[in-house]
XYZ file of C-alpha atoms in Angstrom:
709
model
C 0.091 0.491 -0.184
C 1.053 3.670 -1.102
C 2.295 5.685 2.618
C -0.313 7.065 3.871
C -1.108 10.473 3.304
C 0.607 13.556 6.158
C -1.722 16.205 7.558
C -5.230 16.159 7.413
C -5.915 18.546 3.978
C -4.084 15.710 2.490
C -6.063 13.114 3.678
C -9.222 14.758 3.417
C -9.098 15.482 -0.283
C -7.870 11.349 -1.054
C -10.603 10.037 0.894
C -13.268 12.677 -0.595
C -11.484 11.665 -3.939
C -11.473 7.660 -2.970
C -16.135 8.110 -1.642
C -16.334 8.992 -5.568
C -14.606 6.454 -6.491
C -15.808 3.337 -4.608
C -19.687 5.131 -4.796
C -18.484 4.602 -9.025
C -18.402 1.337 -8.572
C -21.220 0.427 -6.474
C -23.386 2.174 -8.783
C -22.383 0.324 -11.821
C -22.122 -3.441 -9.475
C -25.214 -2.947 -7.156
C -27.528 -0.579 -9.603
C -26.498 -0.960 -12.344
C -25.326 -4.539 -12.929
C -22.086 -3.306 -15.198
C -19.411 -3.744 -13.115
C -15.596 -2.030 -14.566
C -13.796 -3.111 -11.882
C -12.279 -6.475 -10.237
C -13.586 -7.442 -6.914
C -10.181 -7.637 -5.796
C -8.805 -3.921 -7.172
C -12.108 -2.708 -5.033
C -11.560 -4.605 -2.115
C -8.067 -2.661 -2.021
C -10.218 0.409 -2.649
C -12.138 -0.382 0.257
C -8.742 -1.060 2.695
C -7.099 1.913 1.727
C -10.241 4.392 2.629
C -9.933 2.415 6.254
C -6.537 2.556 6.517
C -6.873 6.661 5.628
C -9.765 6.538 8.454
C -7.904 4.820 11.042
C -4.742 7.757 11.046
C -7.509 10.250 10.781
C -10.675 9.246 12.602
C -11.983 12.558 12.884
C -12.585 12.430 9.252
C -14.133 9.614 8.776
C -18.140 11.172 7.957
C -21.483 9.026 8.539
C -21.554 8.974 4.981
C -18.299 7.384 4.521
C -17.772 4.539 1.875
C -16.621 1.948 4.734
C -20.244 3.169 6.730
C -22.535 2.478 3.848
C -24.172 -0.694 1.800
C -23.933 -0.882 -1.346
C -25.867 1.755 -3.320
C -28.943 3.890 -3.836
C -31.463 2.182 -6.217
C -31.897 3.007 -9.371
C -34.753 4.752 -9.417
C -36.581 2.290 -12.378
C -38.755 0.601 -9.610
C -40.297 1.803 -6.208
C -37.984 2.736 -3.148
C -38.958 0.974 0.399
C -37.063 1.548 3.371
C -35.432 -2.101 5.084
C -37.536 -2.424 8.692
C -33.874 -3.746 9.298
C -30.891 -1.994 7.269
C -28.795 -5.094 5.081
C -26.086 -5.153 6.364
C -22.800 -6.667 4.307
C -20.525 -8.730 5.394
C -16.560 -7.685 6.026
C -14.176 -10.079 4.571
C -11.352 -12.013 5.228
C -8.682 -13.188 2.535
C -6.270 -15.920 4.242
C -6.822 -18.820 7.281
C -5.023 -15.266 9.154
C -7.545 -13.433 9.131
C -10.225 -15.847 10.191
C -8.536 -16.103 13.350
C -8.406 -12.356 13.913
C -11.891 -12.572 13.605
C -12.448 -14.844 16.306
C -10.145 -12.755 18.426
C -11.717 -9.663 17.779
C -14.994 -11.572 19.227
C -13.406 -12.513 22.013
C -11.822 -9.588 23.034
C -15.442 -7.190 22.649
C -17.386 -10.365 24.724
C -14.484 -10.807 26.667
C -14.638 -14.808 27.142
C -11.818 -16.392 28.184
C -9.419 -18.507 26.334
C -10.919 -22.394 27.273
C -14.223 -21.294 26.915
C -15.827 -22.328 22.890
C -17.449 -20.106 19.933
C -19.256 -21.997 17.590
C -19.686 -20.633 13.849
C -21.650 -21.597 10.580
C -20.882 -22.158 7.956
C -21.970 -21.723 4.256
C -21.105 -20.526 0.767
C -21.014 -17.123 -0.418
C -23.407 -17.453 -3.399
C -23.407 -14.686 -6.174
C -26.594 -13.810 -6.977
C -28.707 -10.495 -6.216
C -29.616 -10.029 -1.809
C -33.600 -9.653 -1.239
C -35.292 -9.863 1.848
C -39.227 -11.710 1.391
C -41.140 -9.962 4.247
C -44.376 -12.642 5.195
C -47.550 -11.485 7.231
C -49.500 -13.756 9.336
C -47.752 -16.181 6.957
C -48.097 -14.560 3.677
C -45.280 -13.035 1.120
C -46.435 -9.531 1.147
C -43.641 -7.542 0.258
C -39.766 -8.245 -2.095
C -37.045 -6.039 -1.503
C -33.900 -6.043 -3.092
C -31.139 -4.603 -0.850
C -29.840 -1.271 -2.517
C -27.832 0.704 -0.538
C -29.057 -1.469 2.677
C -31.026 1.375 4.200
C -33.857 1.000 1.751
C -34.501 -0.663 -1.433
C -35.962 -1.464 -4.350
C -39.925 -2.819 -4.499
C -39.601 -6.246 -6.529
C -42.502 -8.317 -4.835
C -44.016 -8.962 -8.341
C -40.778 -10.433 -9.349
C -39.765 -12.936 -6.439
C -43.744 -13.817 -6.798
C -42.554 -15.199 -10.512
C -39.671 -17.662 -9.096
C -40.385 -21.295 -7.709
C -38.395 -21.155 -5.448
C -40.456 -18.675 -3.228
C -43.162 -20.557 -1.236
C -45.808 -17.671 -1.564
C -47.112 -19.040 1.582
C -45.586 -20.637 4.781
C -46.162 -22.296 8.351
C -45.018 -21.957 11.137
C -43.560 -18.479 11.281
C -43.934 -16.071 13.290
C -46.558 -13.779 12.352
C -44.635 -11.166 11.135
C -41.584 -12.860 9.314
C -38.595 -11.422 6.688
C -36.327 -13.779 4.709
C -33.353 -13.094 3.585
C -31.137 -14.698 1.147
C -29.836 -14.573 -2.364
C -31.940 -14.605 -5.665
C -29.287 -16.693 -8.339
C -29.089 -18.021 -11.950
C -27.747 -21.583 -12.253
C -24.509 -21.960 -14.751
C -26.780 -23.988 -16.713
C -30.104 -22.152 -16.826
C -27.207 -18.453 -17.917
C -26.337 -20.859 -20.762
C -29.128 -21.813 -21.460
C -30.678 -18.040 -21.272
C -28.090 -16.823 -23.347
C -28.403 -19.122 -26.106
C -32.090 -18.349 -25.758
C -31.194 -14.815 -26.666
C -28.982 -14.995 -29.258
C -31.576 -17.494 -31.422
C -34.045 -14.341 -30.894
C -32.372 -11.901 -32.056
C -31.126 -13.588 -35.164
C -34.600 -14.070 -36.096
C -35.445 -10.972 -34.663
C -32.539 -9.081 -36.894
C -31.859 -6.559 -33.966
C -28.965 -6.677 -32.270
C -28.281 -9.773 -29.578
C -28.063 -8.586 -25.875
C -25.749 -11.505 -24.149
C -25.831 -11.064 -20.493
C -22.115 -11.446 -18.996
C -22.317 -13.763 -16.294
C -25.312 -15.153 -13.873
C -24.977 -12.293 -11.587
C -25.528 -9.995 -14.030
C -28.417 -12.646 -15.710
C -29.925 -12.521 -12.499
C -29.555 -8.803 -11.629
C -31.195 -7.641 -14.225
C -34.117 -10.769 -13.929
C -35.393 -9.382 -11.438
C -35.020 -5.904 -11.460
C -37.399 -5.703 -14.668
C -40.399 -3.574 -14.404
C -42.565 -6.257 -16.444
C -42.788 -9.198 -14.487
C -43.691 -11.386 -17.679
C -40.190 -11.238 -18.295
C -38.695 -11.801 -14.972
C -41.182 -15.275 -15.039
C -39.296 -15.577 -17.975
C -36.168 -15.661 -16.626
C -34.761 -19.044 -14.286
C -34.392 -17.319 -11.488
C -34.199 -18.779 -8.244
C -33.417 -18.267 -4.587
C -31.422 -19.863 -1.347
C -32.299 -18.362 1.907
C -29.040 -17.330 4.579
C -30.746 -15.881 7.352
C -33.555 -12.895 7.830
C -34.646 -9.987 9.119
C -38.121 -8.266 11.325
C -39.502 -11.253 12.970
C -42.123 -10.749 16.002
C -40.222 -14.198 17.374
C -37.263 -16.190 16.543
C -37.507 -19.590 15.649
C -34.307 -20.991 17.410
C -32.109 -19.163 19.474
C -28.679 -20.073 17.343
C -27.916 -19.327 13.926
C -28.015 -23.163 12.956
C -31.169 -24.201 14.846
C -33.388 -20.197 12.843
C -31.915 -21.858 9.409
C -33.612 -24.936 9.904
C -36.154 -23.985 10.898
C -36.340 -21.781 8.169
C -35.659 -24.837 5.287
C -38.261 -26.298 7.103
C -40.925 -23.805 6.157
C -40.343 -24.572 2.200
C -37.463 -22.191 1.761
C -33.982 -23.604 -0.137
C -30.990 -23.510 2.514
C -27.422 -24.546 1.154
C -26.530 -28.769 1.305
C -22.981 -26.958 2.520
C -24.520 -24.842 5.039
C -22.818 -26.574 8.142
C -22.901 -25.280 12.053
C -21.863 -25.341 15.030
C -18.592 -25.564 14.016
C -15.132 -24.275 15.853
C -12.514 -22.854 14.176
C -10.604 -26.704 12.532
C -13.937 -27.002 11.271
C -15.227 -23.876 9.891
C -12.055 -23.757 7.859
C -12.574 -26.923 7.131
C -15.631 -26.262 5.590
C -13.566 -23.984 3.471
C -11.421 -26.287 1.824
C -14.097 -28.653 1.311
C -16.562 -26.284 -0.881
C -12.973 -25.120 -2.735
C -12.917 -28.374 -3.313
C -16.086 -28.645 -5.388
C -16.486 -25.084 -6.323
C -16.567 -25.423 -9.956
C -18.630 -28.455 -9.718
C -21.368 -26.726 -7.959
C -24.270 -25.336 -10.180
C -24.233 -22.044 -8.672
C -21.394 -19.116 -8.919
C -19.819 -18.526 -5.260
C -16.976 -16.414 -4.372
C -15.725 -17.368 -0.303
C -16.862 -18.907 2.900
C -19.372 -17.330 5.136
C -19.224 -17.638 9.012
C -21.648 -16.407 11.418
C -21.616 -16.749 15.529
C -23.653 -18.980 16.407
C -25.162 -17.745 19.749
C -27.873 -15.531 18.315
C -27.792 -13.685 21.896
C -23.960 -13.227 21.215
C -24.857 -11.680 17.873
C -26.746 -9.279 19.750
C -24.282 -8.215 21.952
C -21.166 -7.936 19.702
C -23.782 -5.623 17.309
C -22.634 -3.905 14.662
C -19.579 -1.660 13.632
C -20.202 0.851 10.203
C -21.910 -1.347 7.948
C -20.813 -4.605 9.024
C -22.098 -6.585 11.442
C -18.850 -7.766 14.224
C -20.738 -11.561 13.754
C -19.817 -12.709 10.791
C -17.009 -12.837 8.076
C -17.196 -13.723 4.515
C -13.979 -15.830 4.190
C -13.100 -14.775 -0.462
C -11.785 -17.660 -2.450
C -8.515 -16.825 -4.897
C -9.347 -16.512 -7.646
C -9.918 -18.852 -10.473
C -6.894 -19.319 -13.037
C -5.846 -19.779 -16.658
C -3.489 -19.577 -19.904
C -4.499 -17.976 -23.344
C -2.836 -16.001 -26.090
C -3.042 -11.910 -25.738
C -3.907 -11.235 -29.132
C -4.438 -6.855 -29.450
C -4.682 -4.255 -27.018
C -7.366 -1.450 -27.234
C -8.212 1.101 -25.922
C -11.266 2.340 -23.966
C -11.840 6.071 -23.254
C -14.074 6.799 -20.434
C -16.316 9.848 -18.479
C -13.726 11.581 -17.204
C -11.210 10.970 -20.494
C -8.802 8.004 -18.913
C -7.458 6.157 -21.244
C -7.783 2.400 -20.034
C -5.877 -0.358 -21.588
C -8.324 -3.256 -22.819
C -6.631 -7.350 -23.517
C -7.879 -8.682 -26.495
C -7.366 -12.800 -25.803
C -8.155 -15.547 -27.653
C -11.413 -17.247 -25.478
C -10.444 -19.477 -23.204
C -13.270 -20.823 -20.240
C -12.229 -19.246 -16.322
C -14.975 -20.803 -13.820
C -16.962 -21.743 -15.929
C -17.122 -18.414 -17.864
C -16.108 -17.352 -21.288
C -13.385 -14.781 -21.699
C -12.035 -12.914 -24.242
C -11.312 -9.343 -22.734
C -9.874 -7.924 -19.114
C -8.163 -4.670 -17.741
C -4.883 -3.820 -17.684
C -5.022 -1.067 -15.911
C -3.241 1.692 -16.513
C 0.234 2.624 -18.722
C 2.345 0.846 -15.368
C 0.690 -2.200 -15.691
C 1.258 -2.764 -18.555
C 5.183 -2.042 -18.275
C 4.736 -3.868 -14.958
C 3.640 -7.142 -17.362
C 5.574 -6.437 -19.984
C 2.810 -7.656 -22.238
C 2.719 -7.612 -26.123
C -0.128 -8.692 -28.824
C 1.606 -12.238 -29.076
C 2.238 -12.839 -25.290
C 1.090 -15.656 -23.464
C -0.766 -14.289 -20.324
C -2.213 -16.180 -16.702
C -5.429 -14.856 -16.568
C -7.920 -14.922 -13.518
C -11.354 -14.371 -12.265
C -10.128 -11.833 -9.621
C -13.747 -11.862 -7.034
C -15.141 -13.880 -10.113
C -16.523 -11.267 -12.435
C -13.635 -9.334 -13.802
C -11.108 -10.982 -16.102
C -7.700 -9.620 -14.990
C -3.384 -10.819 -16.840
C -1.321 -11.825 -13.834
C 1.281 -13.037 -14.977
C 4.074 -13.004 -18.187
C 4.559 -16.709 -19.568
C 6.598 -14.527 -22.633
C 8.102 -12.208 -21.541
C 11.700 -12.889 -22.661
C 10.789 -12.946 -26.577
C 12.491 -10.903 -28.247
C 9.859 -8.448 -29.677
C 8.916 -4.975 -29.723
C 7.061 -3.439 -26.782
C 3.610 -2.043 -26.391
C 3.432 2.134 -26.829
C 0.244 3.459 -24.840
C -0.337 6.631 -27.425
C -0.261 9.475 -26.522
C -3.495 10.974 -27.985
C -6.927 10.158 -27.270
C -7.678 7.434 -29.804
C -11.542 9.452 -30.255
C -11.148 12.723 -30.669
C -7.421 13.277 -31.215
C -7.021 15.408 -28.788
C -3.386 15.227 -26.350
C -3.102 12.560 -23.479
C -1.764 13.173 -20.239
C -1.224 12.054 -16.693
C -1.211 14.622 -14.042
C 1.708 14.927 -11.941
C 1.780 12.356 -9.093
C -1.329 9.730 -10.744
C -0.582 7.134 -13.042
C -3.790 7.379 -15.047
C -3.480 8.851 -18.523
C -6.327 11.650 -19.200
C -7.971 12.824 -22.667
C -7.885 16.730 -22.543
C -10.172 16.812 -25.492
C -12.975 17.773 -22.397
C -16.639 18.401 -23.812
C -15.634 17.639 -26.932
C -14.263 14.493 -26.936
C -17.301 11.939 -28.491
C -16.125 8.753 -26.212
C -16.662 10.621 -22.844
C -19.342 13.553 -24.288
C -22.339 10.293 -23.394
C -21.290 9.202 -19.780
C -21.429 13.734 -19.592
C -24.317 14.357 -20.517
C -25.962 10.958 -17.632
C -23.555 13.118 -15.023
C -24.389 16.759 -16.645
C -28.720 14.810 -15.438
C -28.005 13.135 -12.885
C -29.590 13.266 -9.547
C -26.783 14.873 -7.528
C -26.195 17.752 -10.401
C -29.207 18.855 -12.820
C -31.374 15.406 -11.751
C -33.645 16.093 -14.706
C -36.573 13.174 -15.287
C -36.942 12.071 -18.373
C -33.016 12.147 -19.110
C -31.761 8.392 -19.299
C -29.339 6.930 -21.072
C -31.495 5.728 -23.188
C -32.955 9.405 -24.289
C -29.718 9.973 -24.181
C -28.146 7.922 -26.498
C -31.190 7.860 -28.789
C -31.152 12.007 -29.031
C -27.135 11.708 -29.409
C -27.483 10.141 -32.687
C -30.056 12.287 -33.797
C -27.379 15.070 -33.575
C -29.955 16.798 -31.029
C -27.177 16.882 -28.558
C -23.990 17.579 -28.275
C -23.239 20.002 -24.896
C -24.592 20.405 -22.496
C -26.835 23.607 -23.690
C -27.390 22.070 -26.863
C -30.423 19.920 -24.344
C -32.036 22.452 -23.209
C -32.936 23.351 -27.464
C -34.954 20.297 -27.904
C -38.105 21.756 -27.932
C -37.996 23.059 -31.884
C -37.409 19.169 -32.528
C -41.061 18.773 -30.311
C -42.957 17.188 -33.042
C -39.605 14.851 -34.628
C -39.894 13.698 -31.141
C -43.936 12.593 -30.927
C -43.239 11.261 -34.766
C -39.982 8.596 -33.228
C -41.460 5.388 -31.430
C -41.771 4.432 -27.503
C -43.056 9.363 -27.556
C -45.932 9.918 -26.823
C -47.452 13.644 -25.936
C -47.735 13.016 -22.710
C -44.295 11.722 -22.418
C -42.512 14.534 -24.688
C -44.154 17.452 -22.634
C -42.771 16.070 -19.786
C -39.528 16.107 -21.032
C -39.651 19.365 -21.957
C -41.400 20.829 -19.151
C -38.746 19.409 -17.180
C -35.934 20.690 -18.649
C -37.489 24.105 -18.369
C -38.076 23.787 -15.555
C -33.962 23.458 -14.677
C -33.420 27.317 -17.010
C -32.532 28.708 -13.070
C -30.327 25.795 -11.467
C -29.294 26.029 -8.345
C -24.706 27.148 -9.113
C -23.195 24.331 -6.959
C -25.117 22.120 -8.987
C -24.295 22.568 -12.333
C -20.908 23.397 -11.206
C -20.896 19.736 -10.347
C -22.537 18.740 -13.041
C -19.944 19.832 -16.005
C -17.898 16.899 -14.005
C -14.414 19.349 -13.866
C -11.910 17.130 -12.133
C -11.368 17.210 -8.364
C -14.793 18.838 -7.905
C -17.391 17.446 -6.444
C -20.490 18.085 -4.945
C -19.337 19.069 -1.061
C -16.407 20.898 -3.316
C -18.319 23.046 -5.755
C -21.166 24.831 -2.689
C -17.624 25.646 -0.952
C -16.627 26.905 -3.657
C -19.460 29.275 -4.598
C -20.840 30.092 -0.967
C -16.992 32.637 -1.499
C -18.263 33.044 -4.663
C -21.314 33.546 -5.540
C -21.712 32.644 -9.184
C -20.671 31.141 -11.372
C -19.039 34.351 -13.543
C -16.928 34.853 -10.135
C -15.244 31.275 -10.692
C -14.296 31.527 -13.956
C -12.471 35.458 -12.962
C -10.823 32.327 -10.663
C -9.972 31.187 -13.262
C -8.628 33.028 -15.582
C -6.659 34.539 -12.369
C -5.347 30.661 -11.205
C -4.298 30.912 -14.623
C -1.889 33.838 -14.623
C -1.091 32.993 -11.345
C 0.813 29.976 -13.066
C 2.268 32.410 -15.925
C 3.870 34.563 -12.812
C 5.223 31.404 -10.547
C 8.004 29.724 -13.151
C 9.850 26.717 -11.271
C 12.863 27.989 -9.913
C 16.630 27.401 -10.303
C 17.115 23.904 -9.466
C 14.071 23.041 -8.568
C 12.072 19.934 -9.089
C 9.160 18.996 -10.534
C 7.504 17.446 -7.503
C 8.472 20.825 -5.431
C 7.754 23.104 -8.043
C 3.736 21.705 -8.160
C 3.370 21.355 -4.327
C 4.509 25.653 -4.324
C 2.063 26.080 -7.065
C -0.531 24.801 -5.526
C 0.455 26.246 -1.861
C -0.006 29.434 -3.492
C -3.040 28.451 -5.773
C -4.979 26.979 -2.653
C -4.009 30.805 -0.780
C -5.235 32.884 -3.652
C -9.173 30.769 -3.621
C -8.909 31.161 0.238
C -11.946 28.312 1.058
C -11.189 25.617 3.641
C -10.501 22.393 2.427
C -10.159 23.600 -0.707
C -6.382 22.611 -1.533
C -4.543 23.906 -5.336
C -5.483 20.722 -6.587
C -9.291 22.231 -7.171
C -7.778 25.921 -8.505
C -5.594 23.899 -11.175
C -8.094 21.288 -12.061
C -10.224 24.801 -12.682
C -8.160 26.963 -14.384
C -7.517 23.543 -16.871
C -10.938 23.084 -17.525
C -10.678 27.097 -18.752
C -7.582 26.893 -20.196
C -8.675 24.258 -22.913
C -10.887 27.471 -25.707
C -13.085 24.553 -26.585
C -14.160 23.597 -22.321
C -14.972 27.589 -22.297
C -16.675 27.771 -25.581
C -19.205 25.291 -24.075
C -19.355 27.160 -20.908
C -20.419 29.901 -22.539
C -22.765 28.324 -24.321
C -24.451 26.860 -21.595
C -24.742 30.055 -19.641
C -26.631 31.777 -22.553
C -29.274 29.405 -21.686
C -29.774 29.117 -18.193
C -29.255 31.947 -15.471
C -28.378 30.242 -11.913
C -29.320 32.845 -9.196
C -26.456 33.571 -7.011
C -25.849 31.403 -4.909
C -26.456 31.798 -0.663
C -26.390 29.863 2.236
C -29.512 31.265 4.149
C -29.299 31.970 7.391
C -31.366 32.400 10.884
C -30.536 34.240 13.690
C -29.334 32.133 16.666
C -26.960 31.357 19.864
C -24.119 30.111 17.191
C -24.572 32.958 14.426
C -20.618 34.772 13.800
C -19.215 32.239 15.781
C -16.799 29.152 14.620
C -17.641 25.488 15.235
C -15.787 22.243 14.768
C -17.555 19.220 14.608
C -14.819 15.682 15.727
C -15.380 12.334 16.548
C -18.642 10.399 14.896
C -21.781 11.722 14.752
C -24.987 9.257 15.039
C -27.898 11.032 13.890
C -26.260 13.717 11.605
C -24.065 13.278 8.705
C -21.152 16.274 8.336
C -22.009 17.460 5.314
C -25.751 17.582 7.194
C -23.626 19.063 10.068
C -22.136 22.309 8.585
C -24.905 22.482 6.336
C -27.568 22.942 9.224
C -24.731 25.529 10.893
C -24.146 27.550 7.732
C -28.144 28.001 8.202
C -27.498 29.211 12.015
C -24.652 31.781 10.280
C -22.035 29.813 12.240
C -18.761 29.290 10.243
C -17.389 25.283 10.701
C -13.207 24.582 11.012
C -11.652 21.648 9.988
C -9.212 22.644 13.227
C -9.472 23.516 16.724
C -7.480 26.729 17.444
C -7.946 29.889 19.727
C -10.580 31.226 17.229
C -13.074 28.502 17.645
C -16.099 29.147 20.195
C -17.426 25.924 20.225
C -16.851 22.058 19.679
C -19.577 19.465 19.565
C -17.884 15.913 19.757
C -19.250 12.506 19.450
C -17.817 8.765 20.158
C -14.085 8.469 19.020
C -13.297 12.414 18.992
C -9.396 12.523 20.323
C -6.563 15.062 19.631
C -9.495 18.011 18.552
C -11.380 17.346 21.909
C -8.071 17.145 24.116
C -6.611 21.164 22.509
C -10.589 22.566 23.201
C -10.104 21.170 26.662
C -6.669 22.694 26.887
C -7.656 25.718 25.128
C -11.390 25.666 27.195
C -13.253 26.105 24.653
C -16.685 25.083 25.331
C -17.476 21.317 24.125
C -21.000 20.249 23.572
C -22.476 16.699 22.737
C -24.517 16.138 18.949
C -27.498 15.891 21.142
C -27.158 19.196 23.224
C -26.411 20.764 19.254
C -29.416 19.394 18.245
C -31.277 20.748 20.735
C -29.444 24.389 19.813
C -31.089 24.345 15.545
C -34.777 23.175 17.332
C -34.650 26.077 19.322
C -34.116 28.157 15.854
C -37.003 25.745 14.385
């Protein structure tokens, strides 16, 4: 792992970047069923996030990736809150991790070394988690996991699954059975063959699923339950949610009671077992993994005693009483045919290996990610090489070894220009990723940038989903954000197209018109400028108020860069650090570093980006960004929040303080008037005590807010 950041400012910037990257991959995996990185790479991001938070506990926010589960529901289906959250499990990768897990349990429960700790062990099936709610024995609701707090309503769809009983006997009056909706390997292959045959008959483009997990998720999350009914879905129970009572006092007893009610449970469920028995079950399951009818990626251990589970509780997004012991990735050999370059929404150039087809873990693989130029150099891969391939986490294939590195062939060169728009492709200082500088003019980035522009966190234009954007792009009616606001003249043409009705066309145009005076921070965030996330956009506009003022700021930073050349003997890295510091001081916004100012300057330095910006501002007129404040006992005072806030996220707390006329600082100083401390508060709390600064709890803070409301 790379060295950790040395200052809270650098740590905060990296945590914000990690949060955005992890949220992106969560959405792809959980909401869009289209992951683009391996489980191993995702786990590495989460471990990096956890390490930084452990080093800087004051920076841990309630909406940190370490405290969230899955991703927000997609919006295609109705959203319903879970009666009890559907948390995910922490991961272990070897026997030592499992022993550490049991050690933590023993310490938390204050158990003696001789006191036995019983576990259950069962396969971790790779499907879509689903909660089935029964009231008086009848199925009344089915929800996907969603983000752990709110899931999607798939009740009608779940009723079509043969493994899901419509009625059960012997259950408590309220009983939620939780498990995995999946597609068996044979059924998956048959479904893809059927889709291919149907496409051949109709002449339409064939759409096939990448793997059984994507097929199951896509099939369950259909608006039309008839589509789900035509797909070979199955269900396997592994737990429960809300219940009026429990039909047993241990994990094993309740699972067996669930099986007795008519729910399928794994034949490989074992328990109660000790540590040795649990690891033996892991080996047993690993040995038969390839022969199982469904995909699995590990074994789940749970503390058997339910009273101990209740005492252990949860930490962040995961229970202390459970662990997922992941399998190592399966491997195979094949030949690298070619290396292609894909361009993403942010302009990142990602090399993709085109492979001689090979079966890995029951899936035919023809492509694999090569991540970046450094990875290609590390592997030394070139077209024609014999390579070792693995499906990391059984999802995204990756090359792990080059078997013909010593053969005398020319090295493969990473392109210096975007393969789509021919703009220069460069890497920022300290980054390995190479990005296209074409920005808003690059066709490869256009769809993703427009999707981001109209997304919920940005302009939130209802009706402009991916399918509609693709249609409008193909028609040539839109290419840049401003074009969205020039769609009204195409109304009659749109009405003449398949799938469009007067009601839907008028609703779309009305939704667009309603955004003619958008929130300035949302508009800025929607442009997708590097390093300017939703929070940073708000922080900038709280200081500069209008978008023209930000453009003027960018011009000032450009001038500052021109006036700050490298000094004699100064390295590029030191010059960049000196310049970043000067830019940050010029901006004068807390928690907004020089990298943000540089990114803003880079954006406006490109004439085509400036033209897109000016064109957009001819179509929309965002009012000045003003945080409305009310008089309160903290008006005009400087506040610091520290520790873990339990009722609020840091952003919510900061917004509350600003609405009461207070200023929120990131560190305690002699200028601090009040510290609001939650559990885990550390050095800031001590410094406040040393300086004699008043400290209150989160509940006391909420009382202050309530007196004003």
